Coordinates of C-alpha atoms in Angstrom, one line a residue:
X1 CA 220.4 1.0 -25.3
X2 CA 222.5 1.9 -22.1
X3 CA 221.7 5.5 -22.9
X4 CA 218.0 4.7 -22.5
X5 CA 218.5 2.7 -19.1
X6 CA 220.7 5.7 -17.8
X7 CA 217.9 8.2 -18.8
X8 CA 215.2 6.3 -17.0
X9 CA 217.2 5.8 -13.7
X10 CA 218.4 9.5 -13.9
X11 CA 214.9 10.5 -14.0
X12 CA 213.8 8.2 -11.2
X13 CA 216.7 9.6 -9.0
X14 CA 215.3 13.0 -9.7
X15 CA 211.7 12.2 -8.6
X16 CA 212.8 10.2 -5.6
X17 CA 216.3 11.6 -4.3
X18 CA 216.1 9.6 -1.1
X19 CA 218.3 6.5 -2.2
X20 CA 216.9 4.4 0.7
X21 CA 213.3 5.0 -0.4
X22 CA 214.2 4.8 -4.1
X23 CA 215.8 1.4 -3.6
X24 CA 212.7 0.1 -1.6
X25 CA 210.4 1.1 -4.3
X26 CA 212.5 -0.5 -7.0
X27 CA 212.6 -3.9 -5.0
X28 CA 208.8 -3.7 -4.8
X29 CA 208.3 -2.9 -8.5
X30 CA 210.4 -5.6 -10.0
X31 CA 209.9 -8.1 -7.1
X32 CA 213.6 -9.2 -7.1
X33 CA 216.6 -8.6 -4.6
X34 CA 219.0 -5.6 -4.6
X35 CA 221.4 -7.4 -6.8
X36 CA 218.9 -7.8 -9.6
X37 CA 217.7 -4.3 -9.0
X38 CA 221.5 -3.1 -9.4
X39 CA 221.9 -5.1 -12.6
X40 CA 218.7 -3.3 -14.0
X41 CA 220.0 0.2 -12.9
X42 CA 223.5 -0.5 -14.3
X43 CA 221.8 -1.6 -17.7
X44 CA 223.1 -5.1 -17.3
X45 CA 219.5 -6.4 -17.5
X46 CA 217.4 -5.1 -20.0
X47 CA 214.3 -3.8 -18.9
X48 CA 211.2 -5.1 -20.2
X49 CA 208.2 -2.7 -21.5
X50 CA 206.0 -4.1 -18.7
X51 CA 208.7 -3.2 -16.2
X52 CA 209.1 0.3 -17.5
X53 CA 205.3 0.9 -17.3
X54 CA 205.4 -0.4 -13.8
X55 CA 208.2 2.3 -13.1
X56 CA 206.1 4.9 -14.6
X57 CA 203.2 4.0 -12.5
X58 CA 205.3 3.9 -9.3
X59 CA 207.3 7.1 -9.9
X60 CA 204.6 8.9 -11.8
X61 CA 206.5 9.8 -15.1
X62 CA 205.7 9.3 -18.7
X63 CA 207.1 8.7 -22.1
X64 CA 207.1 12.3 -22.9
X65 CA 209.2 13.0 -19.5
X66 CA 211.8 10.6 -20.9
X67 CA 211.8 12.3 -24.2
X68 CA 212.3 15.7 -22.7
X69 CA 215.1 14.6 -20.6
X70 CA 218.6 16.0 -22.1
X71 CA 216.2 17.2 -25.1
X72 CA 216.4 13.6 -26.7
X73 CA 213.8 11.0 -27.1
X74 CA 215.8 7.7 -26.7
X75 CA 212.5 5.9 -26.7
X76 CA 209.5 6.2 -29.2
X77 CA 206.4 5.1 -27.6
X78 CA 204.6 5.2 -31.1
X79 CA 206.7 2.1 -31.9
X80 CA 204.6 0.2 -29.4
X81 CA 201.3 -1.4 -29.7
X82 CA 200.0 -2.4 -26.2
X83 CA 196.6 -3.2 -24.6
X84 CA 196.4 -3.0 -21.0
X85 CA 194.2 -5.5 -19.5
X86 CA 192.8 -5.0 -16.1
X87 CA 190.0 -6.6 -14.1
X88 CA 187.7 -3.7 -14.8
X89 CA 188.3 -3.6 -18.6
X90 CA 189.2 -7.3 -19.5
X91 CA 186.1 -8.2 -21.3
X92 CA 185.8 -4.8 -23.1
X93 CA 189.6 -4.7 -24.2
X94 CA 190.3 -8.4 -25.0
X95 CA 188.7 -8.1 -28.4
X96 CA 191.3 -5.2 -29.2
X97 CA 194.0 -7.4 -27.9
X98 CA 193.0 -10.2 -30.2
X99 CA 192.5 -7.9 -33.2
X100 CA 196.0 -6.5 -32.7
X101 CA 197.6 -10.1 -33.1
X102 CA 195.0 -11.2 -35.9
X103 CA 195.8 -8.0 -37.9
X104 CA 199.5 -8.9 -37.6
X105 CA 199.1 -12.3 -38.7
X106 CA 196.8 -11.3 -41.7
X107 CA 199.4 -8.6 -42.7
X108 CA 202.2 -11.4 -42.7
X109 CA 200.3 -13.5 -45.0
X110 CA 200.4 -10.7 -47.7
X111 CA 204.3 -10.6 -47.5
X112 CA 206.5 -12.2 -49.9
X113 CA 208.5 -14.3 -47.4
X114 CA 207.1 -14.2 -44.0
X115 CA 208.5 -16.0 -40.9
X116 CA 208.2 -16.4 -37.1
X117 CA 210.6 -17.2 -34.6
X118 CA 209.3 -18.4 -31.1
X119 CA 210.9 -19.0 -27.7
X120 CA 208.3 -21.4 -26.3
X121 CA 208.3 -21.1 -22.6
X122 CA 204.9 -22.7 -22.9
X123 CA 202.8 -23.9 -25.9
X124 CA 202.5 -21.0 -28.1
X125 CA 198.9 -19.5 -28.3
X126 CA 199.1 -19.8 -32.1
X127 CA 199.1 -23.5 -31.8
X128 CA 196.4 -23.6 -29.0
X129 CA 193.9 -21.4 -31.0
X130 CA 193.0 -24.2 -33.3
X131 CA 191.3 -25.8 -30.2
X132 CA 188.2 -23.7 -29.0
X133 CA 188.1 -24.8 -25.3
X134 CA 191.9 -24.6 -24.7
X135 CA 191.8 -21.1 -25.9
X136 CA 189.2 -20.1 -23.6
X137 CA 191.0 -22.1 -20.8
X138 CA 194.3 -20.2 -21.6
X139 CA 192.8 -17.0 -21.2
X140 CA 190.8 -18.2 -18.3
X141 CA 194.1 -18.7 -16.6
X142 CA 195.5 -15.3 -17.2
X143 CA 192.2 -13.7 -15.9
X144 CA 192.0 -16.0 -13.0
X145 CA 195.6 -15.8 -11.8
X146 CA 195.9 -12.1 -12.4
X147 CA 192.5 -10.7 -11.4
X148 CA 189.8 -13.0 -10.1
X149 CA 190.8 -16.1 -8.1
X150 CA 187.1 -17.0 -7.4
X151 CA 185.6 -17.1 -10.9
X152 CA 185.0 -20.6 -12.2
X153 CA 186.1 -21.6 -15.8
X154 CA 182.5 -21.9 -17.1
X155 CA 181.6 -18.5 -15.8
X156 CA 184.4 -16.9 -17.7
X157 CA 183.9 -19.0 -20.8
X158 CA 180.2 -17.8 -20.9
X159 CA 181.3 -14.4 -20.6
X160 CA 184.0 -14.6 -23.4
X161 CA 181.7 -16.4 -25.7
X162 CA 179.5 -13.3 -25.8
X163 CA 182.1 -11.5 -27.5
X164 CA 182.1 -13.8 -30.5
X165 CA 186.1 -14.1 -30.8
X166 CA 186.1 -17.7 -32.1
X167 CA 186.6 -16.5 -35.7
X168 CA 189.5 -14.4 -34.8
X169 CA 191.0 -17.4 -33.1
X170 CA 190.4 -19.7 -35.9
X171 CA 191.8 -17.0 -38.5
X172 CA 195.0 -16.6 -36.4
X173 CA 195.7 -20.6 -36.1
X174 CA 195.3 -20.7 -40.0
X175 CA 197.3 -17.8 -40.7
X176 CA 200.1 -19.2 -38.4
X177 CA 200.1 -22.4 -40.0
X178 CA 200.6 -20.7 -43.2
X179 CA 203.7 -19.1 -42.0
X180 CA 207.1 -20.9 -41.7
X181 CA 208.5 -20.7 -38.1
X182 CA 211.3 -21.8 -36.0
X183 CA 210.5 -22.7 -32.4
X184 CA 212.7 -23.3 -29.5
X185 CA 211.0 -25.8 -26.8
X186 CA 212.0 -27.1 -23.6
X187 CA 210.5 -30.4 -22.0
X188 CA 208.3 -28.3 -19.6
X189 CA 206.5 -26.3 -22.2
X190 CA 203.6 -28.8 -22.9
X191 CA 203.5 -29.8 -19.2
X192 CA 202.6 -26.4 -17.9
X193 CA 199.2 -26.5 -19.8
X194 CA 198.6 -29.9 -18.3
X195 CA 199.6 -28.8 -14.8
X196 CA 197.1 -25.9 -15.1
X197 CA 194.2 -28.2 -16.0
X198 CA 195.2 -30.6 -13.2
X199 CA 195.3 -27.5 -10.8
X200 CA 192.1 -26.1 -11.9
X201 CA 190.5 -29.6 -11.2
X202 CA 192.2 -29.9 -7.7
X203 CA 191.0 -26.6 -6.6
X204 CA 187.4 -27.1 -7.9
X205 CA 187.4 -24.4 -10.6
X206 CA 185.4 -26.6 -13.0
X207 CA 181.6 -26.5 -12.2
X208 CA 180.7 -29.2 -14.9
X209 CA 182.7 -32.4 -15.2
X210 CA 182.2 -32.3 -18.9
X211 CA 184.5 -29.1 -19.0
X212 CA 187.4 -31.2 -17.8
X213 CA 186.8 -33.9 -20.2
X214 CA 186.6 -31.7 -23.1
X215 CA 189.9 -29.8 -22.1
X216 CA 191.6 -33.1 -21.8
X217 CA 190.3 -34.4 -25.2
X218 CA 191.7 -31.2 -26.9
X219 CA 195.0 -31.4 -25.0
X220 CA 195.3 -35.1 -26.4
X221 CA 194.6 -33.7 -29.8
X222 CA 197.1 -30.9 -29.4
X223 CA 199.7 -33.5 -28.3
X224 CA 199.2 -35.8 -31.3
X225 CA 199.4 -32.7 -33.4
X226 CA 202.7 -31.4 -32.1
X227 CA 204.0 -35.0 -32.5
X228 CA 203.1 -34.9 -36.1
X229 CA 204.7 -31.4 -36.6
X230 CA 208.1 -32.6 -35.1
X231 CA 208.0 -35.7 -37.3
X232 CA 207.2 -33.9 -40.6
X233 CA 208.6 -30.6 -39.7
X234 CA 205.4 -29.3 -41.0
X235 CA 202.3 -27.6 -39.5
X236 CA 199.6 -30.2 -40.9
X237 CA 199.7 -30.0 -44.4
X238 CA 200.7 -26.4 -44.5
X239 CA 204.1 -24.6 -44.1
X240 CA 207.4 -25.8 -42.5
X241 CA 208.3 -25.7 -38.8
X242 CA 211.7 -26.4 -37.5
X243 CA 211.6 -27.5 -33.7
X244 CA 214.9 -27.0 -31.5
X245 CA 215.0 -28.4 -28.1
X246 CA 216.8 -26.4 -25.4
X247 CA 218.2 -28.4 -22.7
X248 CA 217.0 -26.2 -19.8
X249 CA 213.9 -24.3 -18.9
X250 CA 212.9 -21.4 -21.1
X251 CA 211.7 -18.9 -18.5
X252 CA 210.8 -15.8 -20.8
X253 CA 208.9 -16.4 -24.0
X254 CA 209.0 -14.0 -27.1
X255 CA 208.2 -13.9 -30.6
X256 CA 210.1 -12.2 -33.5
X257 CA 208.1 -11.7 -36.7
X258 CA 210.0 -11.1 -39.9
X259 CA 209.9 -10.8 -43.7
X260 CA 212.8 -12.0 -45.9
X261 CA 216.1 -11.1 -44.2
X262 CA 214.6 -8.5 -41.8
X263 CA 212.7 -8.8 -38.5
X264 CA 210.1 -6.2 -38.3
X265 CA 208.0 -6.9 -35.0
X266 CA 208.6 -8.3 -31.7
X267 CA 206.1 -9.4 -29.0
X268 CA 207.2 -10.5 -25.4
X269 CA 205.3 -12.4 -22.9
X270 CA 204.2 -10.6 -19.6
X271 CA 202.9 -13.1 -17.3
X272 CA 200.9 -15.7 -19.3
X273 CA 200.2 -13.6 -22.5
X274 CA 202.2 -11.9 -25.0
X275 CA 201.8 -8.3 -23.8
X276 CA 202.9 -6.0 -26.5
X277 CA 204.0 -5.6 -30.1
X278 CA 206.8 -3.3 -30.8
X279 CA 208.9 -2.3 -34.1
X280 CA 211.7 -0.7 -32.0
X281 CA 214.8 -1.4 -33.9
X282 CA 217.2 -1.8 -31.0
X283 CA 214.9 -4.3 -29.2
X284 CA 214.2 -6.2 -32.3
X285 CA 218.2 -6.6 -32.8
X286 CA 218.5 -7.4 -29.2
X287 CA 215.9 -10.1 -29.2
X288 CA 216.8 -11.6 -32.5
X289 CA 220.4 -11.8 -31.4
X290 CA 219.0 -13.7 -28.2
X291 CA 217.1 -16.0 -30.3
X292 CA 220.1 -16.8 -32.4
X293 CA 222.1 -17.3 -29.3
X294 CA 219.4 -19.8 -27.8
X295 CA 219.2 -21.6 -31.1
X296 CA 223.0 -22.1 -31.1
X297 CA 222.6 -23.8 -27.6
X298 CA 219.7 -26.1 -28.8
X299 CA 219.4 -29.3 -30.6
X300 CA 217.9 -29.0 -34.3
X301 CA 215.6 -31.9 -34.2
X302 CA 215.7 -32.1 -38.2
X303 CA 219.5 -32.9 -37.8
X304 CA 219.6 -34.8 -34.5
X305 CA 219.5 -38.6 -34.2
X306 CA 216.3 -40.5 -34.9
X307 CA 216.4 -41.6 -31.2
X308 CA 216.5 -38.0 -29.9
X309 CA 213.8 -36.9 -32.1
X310 CA 211.7 -39.6 -31.2
X311 CA 212.2 -39.0 -27.5
X312 CA 211.1 -35.5 -27.9
X313 CA 208.3 -36.4 -30.1
X314 CA 206.8 -38.9 -27.9
X315 CA 207.2 -36.7 -24.7
X316 CA 204.0 -34.9 -25.7
X317 CA 201.8 -38.1 -25.5
X318 CA 203.6 -39.6 -22.5
X319 CA 203.2 -36.4 -20.6
X320 CA 199.4 -36.3 -21.5
X321 CA 199.0 -40.0 -20.3
X322 CA 200.7 -39.3 -17.0
X323 CA 198.6 -36.2 -16.3
X324 CA 195.4 -38.2 -17.5
X325 CA 196.1 -40.8 -15.1
X326 CA 196.7 -38.4 -12.3
X327 CA 193.4 -36.5 -12.9
X328 CA 191.2 -39.6 -13.6
X329 CA 192.6 -41.9 -10.9

């Protein structure tokens, strides 16, 4: 992995030989300070795929340029499936984005012993997809924050509904419930969803009062569902789910997909959505190890005390009641 990092920054140094200009560009690309940039250039901090793509845009190089460097390809772009969403192409490309994950879930259902491991920096989309309006809202939040701060929730939902993606959402939710999973959560994960709903209400992003009511009703159903999952260690009446509670905030979410003893796919979050799927063996090993490390630092809610499990389980409903009171005061 270090060789790959060295190749990227060696190529960048050749493209931009002025160290001052190069440093300024890197700070702008990553949006971090000099020390954090240095950690990336030295390989101490692993580059995410979206960061690599930003570097490519800023310094004008490609995967092929990397492969040609020293006559070796340290990075095989064919191992990556990525749908780039922009303001111009969002409604054209979002069906392909959804299809990418739907096909992956359907592929896993055909496997002998499929499993999923998730670092839940917020409520996983797979859980949300069983609720139609929360799914629209999650995608709206991505589009609103990244591309268009003026569009209302209802106008976005109307455009999205024309694409007839509901069946794909339902298929993914059902498939996910049929695959065993291990999920590491923190106490902020569910609150983020409620906070976004509240902010949209506060800033007038809902044109219809009924939209807020429906979203809160579905958030309540989601809270009750998650409570039952924690208590029974099952996704409804389907497959097993083991919840782990991490004591601090999980800032970077990712998903490892596996079958039997082997992980075979990885997806990592960029902003508010899982941004890419990869089968790169090095990254799979790294992130699978990272998951194991975080799991080792977390409380297994199937083995912890009844008091701790009840506290975590009831936290979903408690948060919902707090936000409901704030929103409908």
